[in-house]
Amino acid sequence: MKYTNKFGMNLSKIGLGTGRFGTVVSEETSFEMLDLFYENGGNVIDTARNYYEWVENGRGKSEQTIGKWMAKRGVRDKVYISTKCGVRNEGKTFYMNLSKENLLEECKQSLEALQTDYIDIYLLHRDEPDRLVEEIMETLQVVQEVGKVKTIGVCNWSADRVKKANIYALEHGLAPFKIVQTWWSIAAYTPNMWNDPTTTWMDMEMYNYLKENNLLGMAYTSQAKGFFQKAIRDGYENVDDFLKHRVATEENLQRLERIREYCEQKKVSPTAVVNGYITDNDVEGLALVSCSKLEQLRDILEHCDVSVDREWIRQFEVR
Ligand SMILES: NC(=O)c1ccc[n+]([C@@H]2O[C@H](COP(=O)([O-])OP(=O)(O)OC[C@H]3O[C@@H](n4cnc5c(N)ncnc54)[C@H](OP(=O)(O)O)[C@@H]3O)[C@@H](O)[C@H]2O)c1
């Protein structure tokens, strides 16, 4: 496992996404995945208050499952919990609410579900562009104190808003955002991936901002849903149509061929290359992965130490 020492934490550069834990993935399988991840040196566990709120009684299930696992294994102080707030769902529609009242309430609920009294990484799950960054940063100051939050960040914010918020925070002696979670992978961005205008991707402005300020990029959908691994291992013709619809642009098909060549030349697996793209990137990157099967997680952990050539990585520019 590769690690990065950031903001007083020694974070594994692979983070486990747990959105489906406790709902689509049973508690038993969730525990097996958490055990496997932890035993192989993984220590970053990513969740959110609203995960799977779109299924009956889903809200909070991911956090609760992690909370139960940490309590049973006695590992709260051995792992870093990244959770998110500020969003309610009606179906797959997201409603943002970054008011102080709401964030304090959500923080309380997260602590309870996770059976903990502190949060390592607390992220605003979406932006609420009509709310002033000044108000949001002042609110977060209070939330951090009440929730004993160690580090704050955002998901799906534009670089411009993050910069404005951090300028305000630094000018007023408040904690700035240090972590940005966004769609980022060796696949070039495609709007079909999420078909959700409230999500963002790693664009050039954000990329440069993170690099220049030594901040951490947390990549979601970091494996492009397994597109390259599946196409290389099982044959492109066997990749399912929905995955093709989400990823297979002309550019990504060219990238597929370059990844295939690199794997053959260096005798490494596509999983090593896809995750290495994030974990060996010029921007300090942490790859959040999720798996529907234990074998997928085994595959990721088995190949997560492979170094991928930085110069080779640079050809896949962000825009
Ligand atoms: N902040 C946000 O707005 C946001 C948004 C999205 C996600 N996230 C976070 O990021 C995490 C990861 O996102 P993601 O699920 O989109 O990531 P991902 O790892 O790119 O996609 C997961 C899918 O990839 C396939 N896969 C995984 N490992 C594989 C392997 N070794 N070989 C082949 N295929 C493999 C599986 O597809 P099949 O099941 O089809 O086989 C799996 O369901 C989430 O769990 C969540 O914590 C955050």
Short mmCIF file of C-alpha atoms and ligand atoms in Angstrom, two decimals:
data_model
loop_
_atom_site.label_atom_id
_atom_site.label_comp_id
_atom_site.label_asym_id
_atom_site.label_seq_id
_atom_site.Cartn_x
_atom_site.Cartn_y
_atom_site.Cartn_z
CA MET A 1 0.00 0.00 0.00
CA LYS A 2 1.24 3.50 -0.80
CA TYR A 3 0.66 6.21 1.81
CA THR A 4 0.69 9.97 1.94
CA ASN A 5 1.41 12.02 5.00
CA LYS A 6 -1.07 14.84 4.86
CA PHE A 7 -2.55 17.21 7.42
CA GLY A 8 -1.39 15.11 10.36
CA MET A 9 -2.70 11.83 8.91
CA ASN A 10 -0.86 8.95 7.25
CA LEU A 11 -3.46 8.11 4.62
CA SER A 12 -3.49 4.99 2.46
CA LYS A 13 -3.60 6.11 -1.17
CA ILE A 14 -6.41 3.67 -1.87
CA GLY A 15 -9.62 4.59 -0.04
CA LEU A 16 -12.58 2.25 0.23
CA GLY A 17 -15.89 3.57 -1.09
CA THR A 18 -18.76 2.21 0.97
CA GLY A 19 -21.85 3.73 -0.62
CA ARG A 20 -23.62 0.40 -0.99
CA PHE A 21 -22.69 -0.97 2.44
CA GLY A 22 -25.66 -2.01 4.55
CA THR A 23 -28.14 -1.76 1.67
CA VAL A 24 -27.21 -3.32 -1.69
CA VAL A 25 -24.17 -4.99 -0.10
CA SER A 26 -25.13 -6.98 3.00
CA GLU A 27 -23.61 -6.22 6.38
CA GLU A 28 -21.74 -9.53 6.27
CA THR A 29 -20.11 -8.81 2.90
CA SER A 30 -19.43 -5.21 3.94
CA PHE A 31 -17.53 -6.49 6.99
CA GLU A 32 -15.57 -8.91 4.79
CA MET A 33 -14.58 -6.07 2.48
CA LEU A 34 -13.63 -3.80 5.37
CA ASP A 35 -11.56 -6.59 6.96
CA LEU A 36 -9.78 -7.37 3.71
CA PHE A 37 -9.05 -3.71 3.07
CA TYR A 38 -7.80 -3.08 6.60
CA GLU A 39 -5.67 -6.25 6.73
CA ASN A 40 -3.92 -5.12 3.56
CA GLY A 41 -2.98 -1.72 4.93
CA GLY A 42 -6.00 0.33 3.82
CA ASN A 43 -7.06 2.97 6.33
CA VAL A 44 -9.23 5.52 4.48
CA ILE A 45 -12.94 4.71 4.50
CA ASP A 46 -15.22 6.98 2.50
CA THR A 47 -18.92 7.33 3.23
CA ALA A 48 -21.69 9.97 3.30
CA ARG A 49 -24.77 10.76 5.33
CA ASN A 50 -27.05 10.55 2.31
CA TYR A 51 -25.66 7.42 0.64
CA TYR A 52 -28.42 5.19 -0.63
CA GLU A 53 -31.04 7.53 0.76
CA TRP A 54 -32.70 6.72 -2.57
CA VAL A 55 -33.55 3.19 -1.38
CA GLU A 56 -36.06 2.56 1.41
CA ASN A 57 -34.50 3.18 4.85
CA GLY A 58 -31.13 3.64 3.14
CA ARG A 59 -30.12 6.97 4.69
CA GLY A 60 -27.28 6.50 7.16
CA LYS A 61 -26.89 2.75 6.50
CA SER A 62 -23.37 3.07 5.12
CA GLU A 63 -22.21 5.08 8.14
CA GLN A 64 -23.98 2.72 10.54
CA THR A 65 -22.34 -0.32 8.97
CA ILE A 66 -18.89 1.25 9.29
CA GLY A 67 -19.68 2.29 12.85
CA LYS A 68 -20.62 -1.27 13.80
CA TRP A 69 -17.51 -2.67 12.11
CA MET A 70 -15.17 -0.22 13.86
CA ALA A 71 -16.74 -0.96 17.23
CA LYS A 72 -16.58 -4.75 16.75
CA ARG A 73 -12.98 -4.71 15.60
CA GLY A 74 -11.88 -1.95 17.98
CA VAL A 75 -10.17 -0.01 15.22
CA ARG A 76 -11.60 3.49 15.40
CA ASP A 77 -8.18 5.01 16.04
CA LYS A 78 -6.53 2.96 13.26
CA VAL A 79 -8.64 4.25 10.37
CA TYR A 80 -9.55 7.62 8.86
CA ILE A 81 -13.22 8.26 8.24
CA SER A 82 -14.19 10.54 5.41
CA THR A 83 -17.87 11.42 5.51
CA LYS A 84 -20.02 14.01 3.77
CA CYS A 85 -22.90 16.32 4.55
CA GLY A 86 -25.18 18.96 3.14
CA VAL A 87 -27.37 16.95 0.78
CA ARG A 88 -30.78 15.32 0.88
CA ASN A 89 -32.10 13.12 -1.86
CA GLU A 90 -35.45 12.61 -3.42
CA GLY A 91 -34.72 9.70 -5.66
CA LYS A 92 -31.53 10.56 -7.46
CA THR A 93 -32.23 14.30 -7.26
CA PHE A 94 -29.92 16.12 -4.87
CA TYR A 95 -31.08 19.04 -2.67
CA MET A 96 -28.31 21.04 -1.08
CA ASN A 97 -28.62 22.64 2.32
CA LEU A 98 -25.43 24.13 3.74
CA SER A 99 -27.17 26.10 6.48
CA LYS A 100 -25.60 26.03 9.94
CA GLU A 101 -28.65 24.40 11.45
CA ASN A 102 -28.63 21.56 8.92
CA LEU A 103 -24.89 20.91 9.00
CA LEU A 104 -24.84 20.77 12.79
CA GLU A 105 -27.74 18.33 12.79
CA GLU A 106 -26.14 16.12 10.11
CA CYS A 107 -22.82 16.13 11.91
CA LYS A 108 -24.52 14.94 15.09
CA GLN A 109 -26.25 12.15 13.18
CA SER A 110 -23.01 11.06 11.50
CA LEU A 111 -21.15 10.86 14.80
CA GLU A 112 -23.93 8.76 16.24
CA ALA A 113 -24.14 6.40 13.26
CA LEU A 114 -20.38 5.99 13.13
CA GLN A 115 -20.25 5.42 16.93
CA THR A 116 -17.45 7.93 17.27
CA ASP A 117 -16.80 11.35 18.78
CA TYR A 118 -14.66 12.77 16.00
CA ILE A 119 -14.50 12.90 12.20
CA ASP A 120 -11.17 12.76 10.38
CA ILE A 121 -12.30 14.21 7.06
CA TYR A 122 -15.58 16.09 6.66
CA LEU A 123 -16.65 17.05 3.16
CA LEU A 124 -19.47 19.17 1.79
CA HIS A 125 -21.02 16.71 -0.66
CA ARG A 126 -22.13 19.35 -3.15
CA ASP A 127 -21.99 23.11 -3.52
CA GLU A 128 -24.93 25.43 -2.96
CA PRO A 129 -23.80 28.20 -5.30
CA ASP A 130 -26.30 30.79 -4.05
CA ARG A 131 -24.93 30.63 -0.52
CA LEU A 132 -21.95 32.92 0.12
CA VAL A 133 -18.64 31.20 0.83
CA GLU A 134 -18.19 33.60 3.75
CA GLU A 135 -21.24 32.13 5.48
CA ILE A 136 -20.21 28.55 4.67
CA MET A 137 -16.69 28.94 6.07
CA GLU A 138 -18.00 30.58 9.25
CA THR A 139 -20.49 27.72 9.66
CA LEU A 140 -17.80 25.12 9.16
CA GLN A 141 -15.74 26.69 11.90
CA VAL A 142 -18.57 25.92 14.34
CA VAL A 143 -19.23 22.47 12.90
CA GLN A 144 -15.57 21.57 13.24
CA GLU A 145 -15.52 22.52 16.89
CA VAL A 146 -18.74 20.72 17.76
CA GLY A 147 -17.99 17.60 15.68
CA LYS A 148 -14.27 17.49 16.51
CA VAL A 149 -13.57 17.50 12.79
CA LYS A 150 -9.88 17.27 11.89
CA THR A 151 -9.86 18.27 8.21
CA ILE A 152 -12.46 19.82 5.93
CA GLY A 153 -12.95 19.64 2.20
CA VAL A 154 -15.48 19.60 -0.58
CA CYS A 155 -16.87 17.35 -3.27
CA ASN A 156 -18.13 18.67 -6.57
CA TRP A 157 -17.17 22.31 -6.13
CA SER A 158 -15.67 24.44 -8.87
CA ALA A 159 -12.06 25.57 -8.47
CA ASP A 160 -13.24 29.16 -8.43
CA ARG A 161 -15.49 28.63 -5.38
CA VAL A 162 -12.83 26.64 -3.51
CA LYS A 163 -10.31 29.42 -4.10
CA LYS A 164 -12.74 32.10 -2.91
CA ALA A 165 -13.62 30.09 0.19
CA ASN A 166 -9.98 29.46 1.05
CA ILE A 167 -8.99 33.09 0.58
CA TYR A 168 -11.75 34.09 2.99
CA ALA A 169 -10.77 31.38 5.49
CA LEU A 170 -7.10 32.34 5.47
CA GLU A 171 -7.85 36.06 5.78
CA HIS A 172 -10.11 35.40 8.79
CA GLY A 173 -8.03 32.82 10.64
CA LEU A 174 -10.41 29.96 9.80
CA ALA A 175 -9.53 26.45 8.61
CA PRO A 176 -9.40 26.22 4.80
CA PHE A 177 -10.48 23.33 2.58
CA LYS A 178 -7.58 20.92 2.18
CA ILE A 179 -9.21 18.05 0.33
CA VAL A 180 -11.19 18.07 -2.90
CA GLN A 181 -13.16 15.04 -3.97
CA THR A 182 -14.15 14.95 -7.61
CA TRP A 183 -14.52 12.65 -10.61
CA TRP A 184 -10.97 11.88 -11.65
CA SER A 185 -9.53 8.91 -13.49
CA ILE A 186 -7.32 7.82 -16.36
CA ALA A 187 -10.48 8.00 -18.47
CA ALA A 188 -11.15 11.40 -20.00
CA TYR A 189 -14.28 12.96 -18.50
CA THR A 190 -17.53 12.05 -20.20
CA PRO A 191 -20.84 13.72 -19.32
CA ASN A 192 -22.53 10.32 -19.67
CA MET A 193 -20.70 8.98 -16.63
CA TRP A 194 -23.07 10.52 -14.10
CA ASN A 195 -25.47 12.57 -16.17
CA ASP A 196 -25.77 14.81 -13.13
CA PRO A 197 -25.08 18.55 -13.46
CA THR A 198 -24.27 18.85 -9.75
CA THR A 199 -21.13 16.74 -10.12
CA THR A 200 -17.71 18.01 -11.24
CA TRP A 201 -14.56 16.52 -12.70
CA MET A 202 -10.87 17.24 -12.29
CA ASP A 203 -10.42 20.15 -14.69
CA MET A 204 -7.16 21.98 -15.36
CA GLU A 205 -7.95 24.84 -13.00
CA MET A 206 -8.63 22.52 -10.07
CA TYR A 207 -5.66 20.32 -10.98
CA ASN A 208 -3.26 23.26 -10.93
CA TYR A 209 -4.74 24.68 -7.75
CA LEU A 210 -4.27 21.38 -5.90
CA LYS A 211 -0.75 20.98 -7.24
CA GLU A 212 0.38 24.51 -6.41
CA ASN A 213 -1.08 24.37 -2.91
CA ASN A 214 -0.11 20.79 -2.03
CA LEU A 215 -3.70 19.83 -1.40
CA LEU A 216 -5.13 16.34 -1.68
CA GLY A 217 -7.23 15.20 -4.63
CA MET A 218 -9.59 12.38 -3.71
CA ALA A 219 -10.66 10.69 -6.89
CA TYR A 220 -14.10 9.18 -7.14
CA THR A 221 -14.98 6.80 -9.95
CA SER A 222 -11.21 6.48 -10.05
CA GLN A 223 -11.43 3.19 -11.95
CA ALA A 224 -13.99 4.50 -14.46
CA LYS A 225 -16.25 1.74 -13.13
CA GLY A 226 -13.74 -0.94 -14.19
CA PHE A 227 -14.02 -0.07 -17.89
CA PHE A 228 -10.34 -0.54 -18.81
CA GLN A 229 -9.81 -3.63 -16.66
CA LYS A 230 -12.89 -5.30 -18.10
CA ALA A 231 -12.11 -4.36 -21.70
CA ILE A 232 -8.51 -5.64 -21.42
CA ARG A 233 -9.25 -8.81 -19.48
CA ASP A 234 -12.58 -9.90 -20.92
CA GLY A 235 -12.43 -8.28 -24.37
CA TYR A 236 -14.07 -5.01 -25.38
CA GLU A 237 -16.95 -6.86 -27.05
CA ASN A 238 -17.90 -8.32 -23.65
CA VAL A 239 -18.12 -4.97 -21.85
CA ASP A 240 -21.74 -4.21 -21.09
CA ASP A 241 -23.49 -1.57 -23.15
CA PHE A 242 -24.24 0.75 -20.24
CA LEU A 243 -20.58 0.90 -19.28
CA LYS A 244 -19.67 1.58 -22.90
CA HIS A 245 -22.27 4.33 -23.00
CA ARG A 246 -20.70 5.91 -19.92
CA VAL A 247 -17.03 5.71 -20.88
CA ALA A 248 -16.31 4.59 -24.44
CA THR A 249 -15.74 7.87 -26.27
CA GLU A 250 -13.27 7.89 -29.16
CA GLU A 251 -10.67 9.40 -26.87
CA ASN A 252 -11.17 6.78 -24.18
CA LEU A 253 -10.88 4.02 -26.76
CA GLN A 254 -7.49 5.46 -27.71
CA ARG A 255 -6.55 5.57 -24.05
CA LEU A 256 -7.60 1.94 -23.77
CA GLU A 257 -5.05 0.99 -26.42
CA ARG A 258 -2.29 2.97 -24.70
CA ILE A 259 -3.09 1.31 -21.38
CA ARG A 260 -3.13 -2.11 -23.03
CA GLU A 261 0.31 -1.47 -24.58
CA TYR A 262 1.76 -0.22 -21.28
CA CYS A 263 0.45 -3.31 -19.45
CA GLU A 264 2.03 -5.59 -22.05
CA GLN A 265 5.36 -3.77 -22.08
CA LYS A 266 5.72 -3.47 -18.33
CA LYS A 267 3.98 -6.75 -17.50
CA VAL A 268 1.61 -5.08 -15.07
CA SER A 269 -2.12 -5.47 -14.63
CA PRO A 270 -4.65 -2.90 -15.87
CA THR A 271 -5.82 -2.46 -12.28
CA ALA A 272 -2.29 -1.41 -11.27
CA VAL A 273 -2.20 1.15 -14.07
CA VAL A 274 -5.69 2.57 -13.53
CA ASN A 275 -5.14 3.12 -9.81
CA GLY A 276 -1.47 4.07 -10.24
CA TYR A 277 -2.61 6.89 -12.50
CA ILE A 278 -4.08 8.53 -9.39
CA THR A 279 -1.65 7.35 -6.71
CA ASP A 280 1.50 8.24 -8.71
CA ASN A 281 0.15 11.45 -10.21
CA ASP A 282 1.91 14.85 -9.98
CA VAL A 283 -1.07 15.97 -7.88
CA GLU A 284 -1.16 14.11 -4.57
CA GLY A 285 -3.98 11.70 -5.33
CA LEU A 286 -6.00 9.22 -3.34
CA ALA A 287 -8.04 6.71 -5.35
CA LEU A 288 -11.46 5.90 -3.93
CA VAL A 289 -12.53 2.52 -5.21
CA SER A 290 -15.65 0.50 -4.75
CA CYS A 291 -16.28 -3.13 -5.53
CA SER A 292 -19.30 -5.34 -6.03
CA LYS A 293 -17.25 -8.49 -5.39
CA LEU A 294 -14.49 -9.39 -2.97
CA GLU A 295 -12.30 -10.58 -5.88
CA GLN A 296 -12.29 -7.04 -7.25
CA LEU A 297 -11.00 -5.66 -3.98
CA ARG A 298 -8.38 -8.45 -3.80
CA ASP A 299 -7.27 -7.51 -7.30
CA ILE A 300 -6.92 -3.83 -6.32
CA LEU A 301 -4.98 -4.59 -3.14
CA GLU A 302 -2.73 -7.10 -4.85
CA HIS A 303 -1.62 -4.51 -7.40
CA CYS A 304 -1.67 -1.28 -5.43
CA ASP A 305 2.09 -1.14 -4.82
CA VAL A 306 3.06 -1.05 -8.49
CA SER A 307 4.63 2.27 -9.51
CA VAL A 308 3.40 3.77 -12.75
CA ASP A 309 5.79 5.92 -14.74
CA ARG A 310 5.01 9.63 -14.12
CA GLU A 311 6.15 10.69 -17.53
CA TRP A 312 3.76 8.17 -19.09
CA ILE A 313 0.95 9.40 -16.82
CA ARG A 314 1.46 12.99 -18.03
CA GLN A 315 0.21 12.17 -21.52
CA PHE A 316 -3.33 11.78 -20.11
CA GLU A 317 -3.87 15.45 -19.48
CA VAL A 318 -6.84 16.84 -17.62
CA ARG A 319 -8.69 19.73 -19.27
N1 LIG B 1 -18.46 12.64 -3.73
C1 LIG B 1 -19.19 12.17 -4.70
O1 LIG B 1 -20.02 12.89 -5.28
C2 LIG B 1 -19.01 10.75 -5.12
C3 LIG B 1 -19.60 10.29 -6.29
C4 LIG B 1 -19.39 8.96 -6.64
C5 LIG B 1 -18.61 8.15 -5.83
N2 LIG B 1 -18.05 8.64 -4.68
C6 LIG B 1 -17.20 7.79 -3.79
O2 LIG B 1 -16.22 7.13 -4.54
C7 LIG B 1 -16.34 5.72 -4.38
C8 LIG B 1 -15.91 5.03 -5.63
O3 LIG B 1 -16.72 5.44 -6.74
P1 LIG B 1 -17.15 4.43 -7.85
O4 LIG B 1 -17.97 3.33 -7.28
O5 LIG B 1 -17.75 5.23 -8.94
O6 LIG B 1 -15.68 3.88 -8.27
P2 LIG B 1 -15.09 2.84 -9.26
O7 LIG B 1 -14.12 2.03 -8.47
O8 LIG B 1 -14.60 3.55 -10.48
O9 LIG B 1 -16.29 1.94 -9.77
C9 LIG B 1 -16.75 0.81 -9.04
C10 LIG B 1 -17.09 -0.32 -10.01
O10 LIG B 1 -15.93 -0.66 -10.77
C11 LIG B 1 -15.90 -2.05 -11.02
N3 LIG B 1 -14.66 -2.57 -10.43
C12 LIG B 1 -14.16 -2.34 -9.18
N4 LIG B 1 -13.00 -2.97 -9.01
C13 LIG B 1 -12.73 -3.62 -10.15
C14 LIG B 1 -11.67 -4.46 -10.58
N5 LIG B 1 -10.65 -4.74 -9.77
N6 LIG B 1 -11.71 -4.96 -11.85
C15 LIG B 1 -12.75 -4.68 -12.66
N7 LIG B 1 -13.80 -3.90 -12.31
C16 LIG B 1 -13.78 -3.37 -11.06
C17 LIG B 1 -17.14 -2.65 -10.35
O11 LIG B 1 -18.15 -2.67 -11.36
P3 LIG B 1 -19.22 -3.90 -11.44
O12 LIG B 1 -19.91 -3.90 -10.14
O13 LIG B 1 -20.11 -3.48 -12.58
O14 LIG B 1 -18.42 -5.13 -11.72
C18 LIG B 1 -17.46 -1.62 -9.29
O15 LIG B 1 -18.83 -1.62 -8.91
C19 LIG B 1 -17.80 5.52 -3.97
O16 LIG B 1 -18.04 4.32 -3.32
C20 LIG B 1 -17.97 6.72 -3.06
O17 LIG B 1 -17.39 6.45 -1.79
C21 LIG B 1 -18.23 9.91 -4.33
#
